[in-house]
mmCIF file of C-alpha atoms in Angstrom:
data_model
loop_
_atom_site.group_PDB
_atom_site.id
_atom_site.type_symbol
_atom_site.label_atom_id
_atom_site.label_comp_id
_atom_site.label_asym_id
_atom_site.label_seq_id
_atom_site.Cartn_x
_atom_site.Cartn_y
_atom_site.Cartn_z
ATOM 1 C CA UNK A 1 4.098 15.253 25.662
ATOM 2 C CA UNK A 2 3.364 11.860 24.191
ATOM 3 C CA UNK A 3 0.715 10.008 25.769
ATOM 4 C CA UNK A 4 0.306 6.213 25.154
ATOM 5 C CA UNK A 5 -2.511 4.453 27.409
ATOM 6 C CA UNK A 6 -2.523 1.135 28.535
ATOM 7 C CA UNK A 7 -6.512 1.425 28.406
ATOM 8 C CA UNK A 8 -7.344 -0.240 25.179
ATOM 9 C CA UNK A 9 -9.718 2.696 24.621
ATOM 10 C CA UNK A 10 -7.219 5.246 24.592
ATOM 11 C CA UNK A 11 -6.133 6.046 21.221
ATOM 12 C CA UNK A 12 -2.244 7.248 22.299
ATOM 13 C CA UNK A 13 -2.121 10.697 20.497
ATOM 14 C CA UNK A 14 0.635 13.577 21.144
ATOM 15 C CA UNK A 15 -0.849 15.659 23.074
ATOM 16 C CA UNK A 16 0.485 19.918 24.452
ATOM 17 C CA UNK A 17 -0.353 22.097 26.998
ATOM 18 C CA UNK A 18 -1.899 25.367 26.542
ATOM 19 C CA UNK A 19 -2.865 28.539 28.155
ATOM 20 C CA UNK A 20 -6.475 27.237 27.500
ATOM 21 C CA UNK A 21 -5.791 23.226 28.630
ATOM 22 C CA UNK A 22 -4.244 20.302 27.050
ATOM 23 C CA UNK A 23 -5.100 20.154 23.136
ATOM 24 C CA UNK A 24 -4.259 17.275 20.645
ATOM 25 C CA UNK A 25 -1.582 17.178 18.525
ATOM 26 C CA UNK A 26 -2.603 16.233 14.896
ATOM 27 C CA UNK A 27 -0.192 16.159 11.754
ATOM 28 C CA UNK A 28 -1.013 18.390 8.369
ATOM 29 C CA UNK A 29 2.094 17.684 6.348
ATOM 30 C CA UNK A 30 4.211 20.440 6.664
ATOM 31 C CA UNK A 31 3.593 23.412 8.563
ATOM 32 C CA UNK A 32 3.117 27.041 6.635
ATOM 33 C CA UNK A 33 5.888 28.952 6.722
ATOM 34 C CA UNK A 34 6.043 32.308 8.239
ATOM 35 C CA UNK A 35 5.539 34.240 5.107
ATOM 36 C CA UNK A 36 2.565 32.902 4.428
ATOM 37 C CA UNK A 37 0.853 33.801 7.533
ATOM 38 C CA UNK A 38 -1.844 36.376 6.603
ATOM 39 C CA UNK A 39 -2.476 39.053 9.338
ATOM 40 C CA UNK A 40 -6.409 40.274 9.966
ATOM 41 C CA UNK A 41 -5.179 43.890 9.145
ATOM 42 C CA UNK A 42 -3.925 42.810 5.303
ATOM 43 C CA UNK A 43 -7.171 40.556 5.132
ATOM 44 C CA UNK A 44 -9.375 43.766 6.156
ATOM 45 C CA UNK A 45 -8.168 46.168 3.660
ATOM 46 C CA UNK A 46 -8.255 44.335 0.763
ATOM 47 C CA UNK A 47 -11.066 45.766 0.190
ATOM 48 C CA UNK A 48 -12.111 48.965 1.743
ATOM 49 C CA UNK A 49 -15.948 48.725 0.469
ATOM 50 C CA UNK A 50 -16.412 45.265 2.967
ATOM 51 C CA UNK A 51 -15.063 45.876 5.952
ATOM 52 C CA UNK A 52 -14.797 42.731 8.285
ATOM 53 C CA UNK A 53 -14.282 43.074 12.087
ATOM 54 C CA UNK A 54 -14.100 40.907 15.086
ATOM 55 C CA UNK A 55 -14.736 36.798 14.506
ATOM 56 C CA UNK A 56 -15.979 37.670 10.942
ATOM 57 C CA UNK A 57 -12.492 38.641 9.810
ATOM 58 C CA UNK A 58 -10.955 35.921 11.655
ATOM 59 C CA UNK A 59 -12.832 33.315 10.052
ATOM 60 C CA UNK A 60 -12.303 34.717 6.892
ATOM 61 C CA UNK A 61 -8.573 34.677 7.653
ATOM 62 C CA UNK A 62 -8.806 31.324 8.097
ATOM 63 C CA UNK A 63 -10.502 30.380 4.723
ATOM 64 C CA UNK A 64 -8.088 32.121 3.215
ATOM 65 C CA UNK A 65 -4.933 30.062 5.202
ATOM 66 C CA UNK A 66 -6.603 26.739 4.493
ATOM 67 C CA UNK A 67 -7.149 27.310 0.664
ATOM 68 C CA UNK A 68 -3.482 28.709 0.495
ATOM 69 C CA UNK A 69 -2.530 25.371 2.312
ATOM 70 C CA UNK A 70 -4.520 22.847 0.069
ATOM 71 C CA UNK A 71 -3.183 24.878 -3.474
ATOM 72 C CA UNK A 72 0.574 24.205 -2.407
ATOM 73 C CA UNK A 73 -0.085 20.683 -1.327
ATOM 74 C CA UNK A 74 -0.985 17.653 -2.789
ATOM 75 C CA UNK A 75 -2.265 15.037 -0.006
ATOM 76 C CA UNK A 76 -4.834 16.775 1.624
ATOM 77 C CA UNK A 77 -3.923 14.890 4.981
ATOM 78 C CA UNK A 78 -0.665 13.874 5.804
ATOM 79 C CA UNK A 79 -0.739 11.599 8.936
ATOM 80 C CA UNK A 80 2.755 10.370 10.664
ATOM 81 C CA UNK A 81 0.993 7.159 12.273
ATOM 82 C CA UNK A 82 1.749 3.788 11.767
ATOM 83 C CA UNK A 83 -1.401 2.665 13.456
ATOM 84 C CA UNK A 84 -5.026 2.405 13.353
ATOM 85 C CA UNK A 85 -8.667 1.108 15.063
ATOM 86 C CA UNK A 86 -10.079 -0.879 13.163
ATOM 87 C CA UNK A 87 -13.906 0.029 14.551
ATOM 88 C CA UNK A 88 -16.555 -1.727 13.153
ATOM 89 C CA UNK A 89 -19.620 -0.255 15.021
ATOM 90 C CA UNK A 90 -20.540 1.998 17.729
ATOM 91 C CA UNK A 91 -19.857 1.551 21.586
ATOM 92 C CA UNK A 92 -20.629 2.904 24.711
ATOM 93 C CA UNK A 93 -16.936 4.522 24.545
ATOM 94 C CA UNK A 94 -16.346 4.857 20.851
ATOM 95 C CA UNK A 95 -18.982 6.176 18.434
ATOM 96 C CA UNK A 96 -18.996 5.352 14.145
ATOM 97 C CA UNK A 97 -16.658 3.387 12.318
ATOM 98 C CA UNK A 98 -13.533 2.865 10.732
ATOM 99 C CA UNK A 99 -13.490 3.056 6.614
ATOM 100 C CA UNK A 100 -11.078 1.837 3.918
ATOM 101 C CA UNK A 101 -10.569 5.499 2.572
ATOM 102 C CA UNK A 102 -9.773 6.094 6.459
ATOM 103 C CA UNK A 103 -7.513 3.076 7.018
ATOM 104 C CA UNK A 104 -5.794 4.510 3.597
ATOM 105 C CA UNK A 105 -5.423 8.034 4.728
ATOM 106 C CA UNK A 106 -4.240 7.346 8.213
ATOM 107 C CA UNK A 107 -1.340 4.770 7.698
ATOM 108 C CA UNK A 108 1.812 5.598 6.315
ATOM 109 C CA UNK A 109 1.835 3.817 2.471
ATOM 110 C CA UNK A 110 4.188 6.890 1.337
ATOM 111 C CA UNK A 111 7.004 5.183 3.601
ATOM 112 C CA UNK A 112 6.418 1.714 3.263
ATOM 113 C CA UNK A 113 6.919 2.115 -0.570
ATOM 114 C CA UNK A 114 10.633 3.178 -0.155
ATOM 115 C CA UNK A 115 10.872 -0.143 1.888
ATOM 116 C CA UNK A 116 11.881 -3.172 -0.385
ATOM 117 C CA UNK A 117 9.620 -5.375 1.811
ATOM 118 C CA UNK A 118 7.064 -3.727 1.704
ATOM 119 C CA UNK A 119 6.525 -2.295 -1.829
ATOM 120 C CA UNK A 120 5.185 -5.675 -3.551
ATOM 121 C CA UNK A 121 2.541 -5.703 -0.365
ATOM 122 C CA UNK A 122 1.716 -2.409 -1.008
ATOM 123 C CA UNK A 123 1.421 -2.456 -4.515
ATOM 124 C CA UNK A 124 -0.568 -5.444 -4.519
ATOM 125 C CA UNK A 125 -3.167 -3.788 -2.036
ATOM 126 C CA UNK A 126 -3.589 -0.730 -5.089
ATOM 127 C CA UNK A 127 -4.085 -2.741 -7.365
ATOM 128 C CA UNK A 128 -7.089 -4.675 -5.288
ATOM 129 C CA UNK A 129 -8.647 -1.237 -4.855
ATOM 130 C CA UNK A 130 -8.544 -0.021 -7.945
ATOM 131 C CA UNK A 131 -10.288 -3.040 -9.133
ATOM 132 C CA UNK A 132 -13.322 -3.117 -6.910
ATOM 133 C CA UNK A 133 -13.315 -0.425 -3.895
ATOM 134 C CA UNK A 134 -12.235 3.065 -5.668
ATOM 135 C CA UNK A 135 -15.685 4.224 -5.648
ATOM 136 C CA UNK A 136 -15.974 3.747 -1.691
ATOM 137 C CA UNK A 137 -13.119 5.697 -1.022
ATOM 138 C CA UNK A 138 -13.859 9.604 -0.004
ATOM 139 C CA UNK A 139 -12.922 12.523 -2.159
ATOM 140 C CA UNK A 140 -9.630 12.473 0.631
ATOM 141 C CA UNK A 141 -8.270 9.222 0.410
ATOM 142 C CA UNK A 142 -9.050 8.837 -3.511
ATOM 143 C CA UNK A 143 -6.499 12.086 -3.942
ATOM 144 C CA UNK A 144 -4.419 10.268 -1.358
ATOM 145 C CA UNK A 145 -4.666 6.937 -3.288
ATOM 146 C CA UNK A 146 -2.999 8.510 -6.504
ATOM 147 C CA UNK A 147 -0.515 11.099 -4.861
ATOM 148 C CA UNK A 148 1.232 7.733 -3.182
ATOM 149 C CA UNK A 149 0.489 5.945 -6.685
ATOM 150 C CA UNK A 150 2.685 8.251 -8.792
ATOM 151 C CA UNK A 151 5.223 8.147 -5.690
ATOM 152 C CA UNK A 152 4.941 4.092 -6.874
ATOM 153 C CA UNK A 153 5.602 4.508 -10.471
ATOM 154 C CA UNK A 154 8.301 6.971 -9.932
ATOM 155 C CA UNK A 155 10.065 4.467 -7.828
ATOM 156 C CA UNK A 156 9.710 1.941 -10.578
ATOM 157 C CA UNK A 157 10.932 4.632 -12.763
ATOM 158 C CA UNK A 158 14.533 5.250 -10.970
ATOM 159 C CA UNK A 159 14.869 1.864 -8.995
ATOM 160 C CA UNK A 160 13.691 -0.266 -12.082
ATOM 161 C CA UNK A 161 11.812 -2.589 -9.222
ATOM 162 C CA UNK A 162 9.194 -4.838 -10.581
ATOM 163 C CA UNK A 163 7.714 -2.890 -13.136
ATOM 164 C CA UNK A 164 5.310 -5.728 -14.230
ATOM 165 C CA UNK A 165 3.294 -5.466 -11.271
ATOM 166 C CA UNK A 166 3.032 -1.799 -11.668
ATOM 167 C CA UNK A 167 1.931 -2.190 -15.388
ATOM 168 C CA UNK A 168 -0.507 -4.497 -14.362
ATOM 169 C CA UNK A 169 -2.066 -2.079 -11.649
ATOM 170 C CA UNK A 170 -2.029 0.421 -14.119
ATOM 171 C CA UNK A 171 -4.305 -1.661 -16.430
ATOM 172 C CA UNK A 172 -6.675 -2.837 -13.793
ATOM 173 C CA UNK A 173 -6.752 1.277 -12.743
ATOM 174 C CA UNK A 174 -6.832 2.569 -16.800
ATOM 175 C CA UNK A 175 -9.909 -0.335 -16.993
ATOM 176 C CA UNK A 176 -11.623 0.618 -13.683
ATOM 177 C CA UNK A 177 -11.795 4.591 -15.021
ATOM 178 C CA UNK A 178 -12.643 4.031 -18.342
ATOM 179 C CA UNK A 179 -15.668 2.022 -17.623
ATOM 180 C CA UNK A 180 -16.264 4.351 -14.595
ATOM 181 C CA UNK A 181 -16.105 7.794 -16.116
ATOM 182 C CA UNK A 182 -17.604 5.852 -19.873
ATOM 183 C CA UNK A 183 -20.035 3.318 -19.500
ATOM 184 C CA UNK A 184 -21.443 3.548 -15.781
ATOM 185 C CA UNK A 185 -22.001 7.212 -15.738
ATOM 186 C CA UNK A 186 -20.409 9.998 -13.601
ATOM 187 C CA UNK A 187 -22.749 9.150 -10.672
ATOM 188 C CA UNK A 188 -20.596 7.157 -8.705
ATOM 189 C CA UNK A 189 -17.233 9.037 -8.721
ATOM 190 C CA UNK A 190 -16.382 11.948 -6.391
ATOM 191 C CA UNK A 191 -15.340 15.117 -8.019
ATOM 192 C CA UNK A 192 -15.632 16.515 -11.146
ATOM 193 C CA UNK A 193 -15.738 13.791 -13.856
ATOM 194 C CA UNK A 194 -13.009 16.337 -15.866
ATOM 195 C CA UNK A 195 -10.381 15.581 -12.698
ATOM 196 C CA UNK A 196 -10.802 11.957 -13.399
ATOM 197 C CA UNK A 197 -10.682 12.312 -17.192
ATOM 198 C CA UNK A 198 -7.392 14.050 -16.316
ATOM 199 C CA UNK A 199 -6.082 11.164 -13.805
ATOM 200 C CA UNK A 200 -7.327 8.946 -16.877
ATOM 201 C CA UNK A 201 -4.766 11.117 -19.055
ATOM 202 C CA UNK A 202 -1.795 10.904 -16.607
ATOM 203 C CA UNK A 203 -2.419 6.777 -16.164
ATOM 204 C CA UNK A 204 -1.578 6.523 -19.800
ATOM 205 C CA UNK A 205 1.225 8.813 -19.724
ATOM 206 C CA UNK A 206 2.637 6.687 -17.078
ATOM 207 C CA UNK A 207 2.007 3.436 -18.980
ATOM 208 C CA UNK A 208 3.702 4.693 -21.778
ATOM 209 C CA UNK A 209 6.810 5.833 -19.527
ATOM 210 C CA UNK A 210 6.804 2.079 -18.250
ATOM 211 C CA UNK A 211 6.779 1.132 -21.426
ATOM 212 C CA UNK A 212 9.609 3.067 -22.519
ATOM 213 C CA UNK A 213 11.470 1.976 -19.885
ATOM 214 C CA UNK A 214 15.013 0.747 -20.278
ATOM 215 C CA UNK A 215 17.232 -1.161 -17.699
ATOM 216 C CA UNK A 216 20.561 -0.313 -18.072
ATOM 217 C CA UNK A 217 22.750 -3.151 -18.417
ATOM 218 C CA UNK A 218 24.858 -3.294 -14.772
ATOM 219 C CA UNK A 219 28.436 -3.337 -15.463
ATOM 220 C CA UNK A 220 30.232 -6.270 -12.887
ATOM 221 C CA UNK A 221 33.638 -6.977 -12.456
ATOM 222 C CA UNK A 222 33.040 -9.204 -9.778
ATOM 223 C CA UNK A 223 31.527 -12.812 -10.008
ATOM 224 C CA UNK A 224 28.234 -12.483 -11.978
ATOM 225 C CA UNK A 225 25.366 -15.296 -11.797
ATOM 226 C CA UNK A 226 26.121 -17.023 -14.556
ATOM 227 C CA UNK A 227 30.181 -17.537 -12.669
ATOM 228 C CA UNK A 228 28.149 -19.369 -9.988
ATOM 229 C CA UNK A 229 28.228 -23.141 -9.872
ATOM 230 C CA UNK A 230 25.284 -24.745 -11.194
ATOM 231 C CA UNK A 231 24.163 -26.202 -7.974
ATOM 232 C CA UNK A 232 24.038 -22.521 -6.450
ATOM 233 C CA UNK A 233 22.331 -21.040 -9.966
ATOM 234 C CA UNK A 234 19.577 -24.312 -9.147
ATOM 235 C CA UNK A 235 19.246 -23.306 -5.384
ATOM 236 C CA UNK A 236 18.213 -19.752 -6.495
ATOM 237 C CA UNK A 237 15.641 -21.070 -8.954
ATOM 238 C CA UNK A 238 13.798 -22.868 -6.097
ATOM 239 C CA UNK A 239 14.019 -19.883 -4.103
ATOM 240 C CA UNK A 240 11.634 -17.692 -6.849
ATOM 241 C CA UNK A 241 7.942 -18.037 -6.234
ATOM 242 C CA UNK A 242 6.334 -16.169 -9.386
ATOM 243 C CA UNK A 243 6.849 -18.880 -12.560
ATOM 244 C CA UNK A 244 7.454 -15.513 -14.875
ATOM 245 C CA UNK A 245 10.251 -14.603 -13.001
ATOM 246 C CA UNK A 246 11.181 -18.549 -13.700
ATOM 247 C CA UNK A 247 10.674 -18.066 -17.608
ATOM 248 C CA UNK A 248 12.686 -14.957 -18.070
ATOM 249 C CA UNK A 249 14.949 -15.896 -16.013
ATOM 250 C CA UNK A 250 15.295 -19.172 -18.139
ATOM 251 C CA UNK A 251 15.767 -16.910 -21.658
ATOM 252 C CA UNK A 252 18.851 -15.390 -20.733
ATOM 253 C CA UNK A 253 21.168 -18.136 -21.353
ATOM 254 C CA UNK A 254 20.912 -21.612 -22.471
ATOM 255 C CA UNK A 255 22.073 -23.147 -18.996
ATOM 256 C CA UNK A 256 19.773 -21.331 -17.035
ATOM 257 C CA UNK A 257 17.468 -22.472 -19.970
ATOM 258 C CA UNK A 258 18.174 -25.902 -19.458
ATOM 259 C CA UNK A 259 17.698 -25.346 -15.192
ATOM 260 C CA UNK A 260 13.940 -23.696 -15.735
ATOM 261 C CA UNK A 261 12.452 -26.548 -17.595
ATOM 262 C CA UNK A 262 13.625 -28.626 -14.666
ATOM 263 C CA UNK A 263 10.480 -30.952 -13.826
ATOM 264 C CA UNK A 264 11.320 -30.969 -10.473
ATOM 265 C CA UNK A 265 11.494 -27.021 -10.013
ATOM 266 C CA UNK A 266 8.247 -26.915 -11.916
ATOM 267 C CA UNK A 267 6.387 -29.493 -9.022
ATOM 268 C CA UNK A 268 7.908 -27.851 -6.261
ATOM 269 C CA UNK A 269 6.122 -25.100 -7.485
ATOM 270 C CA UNK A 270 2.792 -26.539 -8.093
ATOM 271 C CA UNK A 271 3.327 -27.742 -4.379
ATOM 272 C CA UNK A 272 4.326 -24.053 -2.744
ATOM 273 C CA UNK A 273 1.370 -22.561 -4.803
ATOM 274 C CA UNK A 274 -1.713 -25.546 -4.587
ATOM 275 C CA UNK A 275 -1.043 -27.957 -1.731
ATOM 276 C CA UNK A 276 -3.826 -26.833 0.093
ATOM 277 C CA UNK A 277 -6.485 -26.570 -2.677
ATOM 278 C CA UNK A 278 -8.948 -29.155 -3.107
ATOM 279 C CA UNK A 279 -7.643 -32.463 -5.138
ATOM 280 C CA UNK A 280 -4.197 -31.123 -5.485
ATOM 281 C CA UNK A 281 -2.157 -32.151 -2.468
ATOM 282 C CA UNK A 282 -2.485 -35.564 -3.335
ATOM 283 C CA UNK A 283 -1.438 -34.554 -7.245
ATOM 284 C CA UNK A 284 1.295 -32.687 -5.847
ATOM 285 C CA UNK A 285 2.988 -35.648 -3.962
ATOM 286 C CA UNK A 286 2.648 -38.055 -6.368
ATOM 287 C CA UNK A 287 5.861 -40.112 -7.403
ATOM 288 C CA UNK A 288 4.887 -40.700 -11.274
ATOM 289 C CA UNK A 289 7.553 -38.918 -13.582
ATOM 290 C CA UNK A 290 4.560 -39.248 -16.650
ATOM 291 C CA UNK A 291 3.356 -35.825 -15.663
ATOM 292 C CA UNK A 292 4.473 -32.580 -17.575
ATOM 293 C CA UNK A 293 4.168 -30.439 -14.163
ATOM 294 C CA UNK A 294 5.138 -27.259 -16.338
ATOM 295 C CA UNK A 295 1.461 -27.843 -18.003
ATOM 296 C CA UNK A 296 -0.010 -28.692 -15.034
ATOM 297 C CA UNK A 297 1.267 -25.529 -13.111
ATOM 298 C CA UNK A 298 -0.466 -23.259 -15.994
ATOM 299 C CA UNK A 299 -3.707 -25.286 -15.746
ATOM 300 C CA UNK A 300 -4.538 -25.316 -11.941
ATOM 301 C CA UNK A 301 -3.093 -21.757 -12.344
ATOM 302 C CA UNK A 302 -6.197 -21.152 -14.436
ATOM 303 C CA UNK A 303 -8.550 -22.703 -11.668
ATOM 304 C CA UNK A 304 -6.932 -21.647 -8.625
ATOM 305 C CA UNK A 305 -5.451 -18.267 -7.249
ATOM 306 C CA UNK A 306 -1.538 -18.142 -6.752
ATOM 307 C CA UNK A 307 0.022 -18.155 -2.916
ATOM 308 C CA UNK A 308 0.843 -14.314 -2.219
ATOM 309 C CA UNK A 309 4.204 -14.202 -0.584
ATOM 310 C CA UNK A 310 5.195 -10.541 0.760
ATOM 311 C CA UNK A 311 8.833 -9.882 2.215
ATOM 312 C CA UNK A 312 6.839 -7.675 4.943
ATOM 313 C CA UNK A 313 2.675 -7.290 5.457
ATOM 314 C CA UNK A 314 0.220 -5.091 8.081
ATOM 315 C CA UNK A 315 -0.650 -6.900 10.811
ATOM 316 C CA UNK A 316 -3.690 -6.853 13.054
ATOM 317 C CA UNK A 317 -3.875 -7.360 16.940
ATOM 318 C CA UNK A 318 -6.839 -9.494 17.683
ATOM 319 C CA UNK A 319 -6.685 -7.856 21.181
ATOM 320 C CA UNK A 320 -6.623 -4.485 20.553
ATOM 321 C CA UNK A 321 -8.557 -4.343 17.355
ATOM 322 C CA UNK A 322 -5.529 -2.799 16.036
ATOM 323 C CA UNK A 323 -4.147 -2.602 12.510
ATOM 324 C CA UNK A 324 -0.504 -1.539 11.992
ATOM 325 C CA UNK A 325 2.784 -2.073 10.505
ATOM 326 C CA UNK A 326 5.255 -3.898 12.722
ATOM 327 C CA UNK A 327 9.192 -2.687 12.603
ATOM 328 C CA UNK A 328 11.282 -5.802 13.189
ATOM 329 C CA UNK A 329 14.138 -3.371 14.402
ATOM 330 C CA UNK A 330 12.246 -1.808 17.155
ATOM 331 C CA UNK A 331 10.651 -5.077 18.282
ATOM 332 C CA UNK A 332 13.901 -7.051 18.903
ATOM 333 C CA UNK A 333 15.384 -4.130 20.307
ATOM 334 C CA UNK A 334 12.768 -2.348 22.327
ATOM 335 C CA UNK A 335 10.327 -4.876 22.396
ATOM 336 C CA UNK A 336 8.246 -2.363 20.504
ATOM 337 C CA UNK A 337 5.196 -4.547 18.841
ATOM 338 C CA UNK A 338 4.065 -1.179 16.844
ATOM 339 C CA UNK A 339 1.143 0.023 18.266
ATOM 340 C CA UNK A 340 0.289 0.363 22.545
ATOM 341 C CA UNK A 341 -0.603 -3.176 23.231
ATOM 342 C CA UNK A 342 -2.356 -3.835 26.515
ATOM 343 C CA UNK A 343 -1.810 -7.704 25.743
ATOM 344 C CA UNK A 344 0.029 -9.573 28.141
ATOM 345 C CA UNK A 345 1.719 -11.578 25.573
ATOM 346 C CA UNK A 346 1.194 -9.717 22.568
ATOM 347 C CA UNK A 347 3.130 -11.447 20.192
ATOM 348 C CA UNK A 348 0.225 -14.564 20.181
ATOM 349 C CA UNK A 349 -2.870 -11.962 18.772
ATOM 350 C CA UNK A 350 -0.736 -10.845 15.943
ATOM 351 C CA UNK A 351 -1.846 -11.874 12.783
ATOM 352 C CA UNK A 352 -0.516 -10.746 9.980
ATOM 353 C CA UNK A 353 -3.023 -9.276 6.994
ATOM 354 C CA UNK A 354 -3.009 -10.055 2.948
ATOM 355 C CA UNK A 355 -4.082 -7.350 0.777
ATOM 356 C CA UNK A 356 -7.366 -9.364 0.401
ATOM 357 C CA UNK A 357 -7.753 -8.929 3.855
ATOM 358 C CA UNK A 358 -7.138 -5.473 4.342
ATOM 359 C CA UNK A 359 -9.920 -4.853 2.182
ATOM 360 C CA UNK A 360 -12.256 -7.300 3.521
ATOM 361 C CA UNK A 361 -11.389 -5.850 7.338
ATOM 362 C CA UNK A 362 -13.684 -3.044 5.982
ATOM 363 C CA UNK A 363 -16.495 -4.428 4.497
ATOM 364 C CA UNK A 364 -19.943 -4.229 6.503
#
């Protein structure tokens, strides 16, 4: 039966009874099937000149069940939680700590990619590892890490969703390996350095699928964008965060041309993205119409990173030392806040986490 503790230091896993007490439910991806159950009997006589008997042959019969299970499956670990301690050190009640490779293994990226919301977030967080943090994984979550990445570029691949940000995690990956596996030296991977020659193989292969990529042209017979008024086309403009999305958007005709070099758009922009950096919230507000704000979008670009804006993020309970996704759904509904909160108002130590700091949550 499920358990869920209001004791912060209860981790709320499924637990079952048994003949020989109550035992702990944990998740392997999907179960073996009956046929592949291997009885000690088979086991002993497949070979008559070493004969196994008693806890010999059944360990032996296990060996044999787990290898069968890790050829026909590629995550090694499949876990069904959406939740996760974050420990950072050892307690009276808890003992070790939590890692990134853990945190990566444990919560469930494989779903949020087939969520709209979340895939930029999650995306985003890849491509941060792959740049600095792939050799600190484990052996586990590094096959994890590019099991759920080809699950990304296969989405990409049917959905056509944001393939630039895939390329460029691609790149920052392809870069990361190649200096890895090249120029540092095979020290500091897990694993064979052939397996990650191979990975290096099957990058490119998926760069060159992105690149071949073709979005069909969607045939409307309804109102299209360009039927909209131009007031409404403008509205949507200011609603886009990313100034490519801006640019391209501006190349398809010569009114939405004419709408994307819109000064205006261009310093609302510079004001989403560097209000709060130093010097520039004063720039920002300024009432001068002698400024090019196009120009100066690309130059504090250059000096300053861009505001991340995700349609759906992790969040972490300051309370409970939790990290977790939250379903909106099953909040207003249930009042469900994602993980067992002990909180009396739980909704006040939520705060929600940027890729950036996911990874720094697990740095010591």
């Amino acid at each position: 039966m499920p358990f869920l503790g209001k004791d912060w230091r209860s981790p709320g896993w499924s637990w079952t009874k048994t003949e020989h007490g109550w035992k702990r439910l944990v998740f392997f991806g999907h179960e073996l099937d009956d046929n592949r159950e291997i009885s000690l009997k088979e086991l002993c006589s497949d070979n008559n000149d070493n004969l196994f008997v008693g806890d010999v042959c059944e360990l032996a019969t296990t060996k044999r069940k787990k290898d069968l299970y890790n050829n026909n499956t590629k995550s090694q670990f499949v876990f069904r939680d959406k939740w996760i301690y974050v420990q950072k050190g050892s307690t009276k009640e808890r003992h070790g700590y939590c890692t990134l490779g853990e945190a990566l293994n444990r919560l469930d990226f494989s779903s949020a990619i087939q969520d709209m919301r979340r895939f930029n977030y999650v995306a985003k967080l890849f491509q941060l590892i792959a740049r600095s943090q792939l050799t600190s994984l484990s052996g586990a979550a590094q096959k994890n890490y590019f099991n759920i990445l080809e699950k990304i570029v296969r989405k990409v691949l049917e959905d056509h969703y944001n393939p630039r940000l895939v390329k460029e995690l691609l790149q920052d990956l392809s870069s990361t390996l190649h200096s890895l596996t090249i120029h540092v030296g095979r020290c500091v991977l897990v694993g064979n350095v052939n397996i990650w020659l191979c990975r290096l193989e099957t990058i490119v292969k998926w760069q060159q699928e992105l690149n071949n990529l073709q979005i069909p042209e969607q045939m409307c017979t309804g109102v299209s964008f360009s039927d909209l008024p131009l007031h409404m086309q403008n509205k949507i403009l200011y609603k886009l965060s990313d100034a490519c999305d801006i640019i391209n958007l501006g190349q398809a005709t010569p009114t939405l041309h004419d709408l994307s070099e819109n000064q205006m758009l261009w310093k609302k922009l510079c004001h989403f993205h560097f209000r709060d950096k130093p010097f520039c919230g004063s720039l920002v507000l300024t009432k001068t119409e002698n400024v090019d704000w196009k120009l100066m979008y690309f130059t504090l670009q250059k000096h300053y990173p861009m505001k991340e804006q995700y349609g759906d993020t992790l969040h972490f309970c300051k309370h409970c030392s939790i990290l977790f996704w939250k379903d909106r759904h099953l909040a207003l509904l249930f009042k469900d806040f994602g993980h067992p909160c002990t909180a009396n108002d739980p909704d006040s130590c939520l705060m929600p986490i940027s890729p950036q700091h996911f990874i720094d949550l697990f740095k010591f």
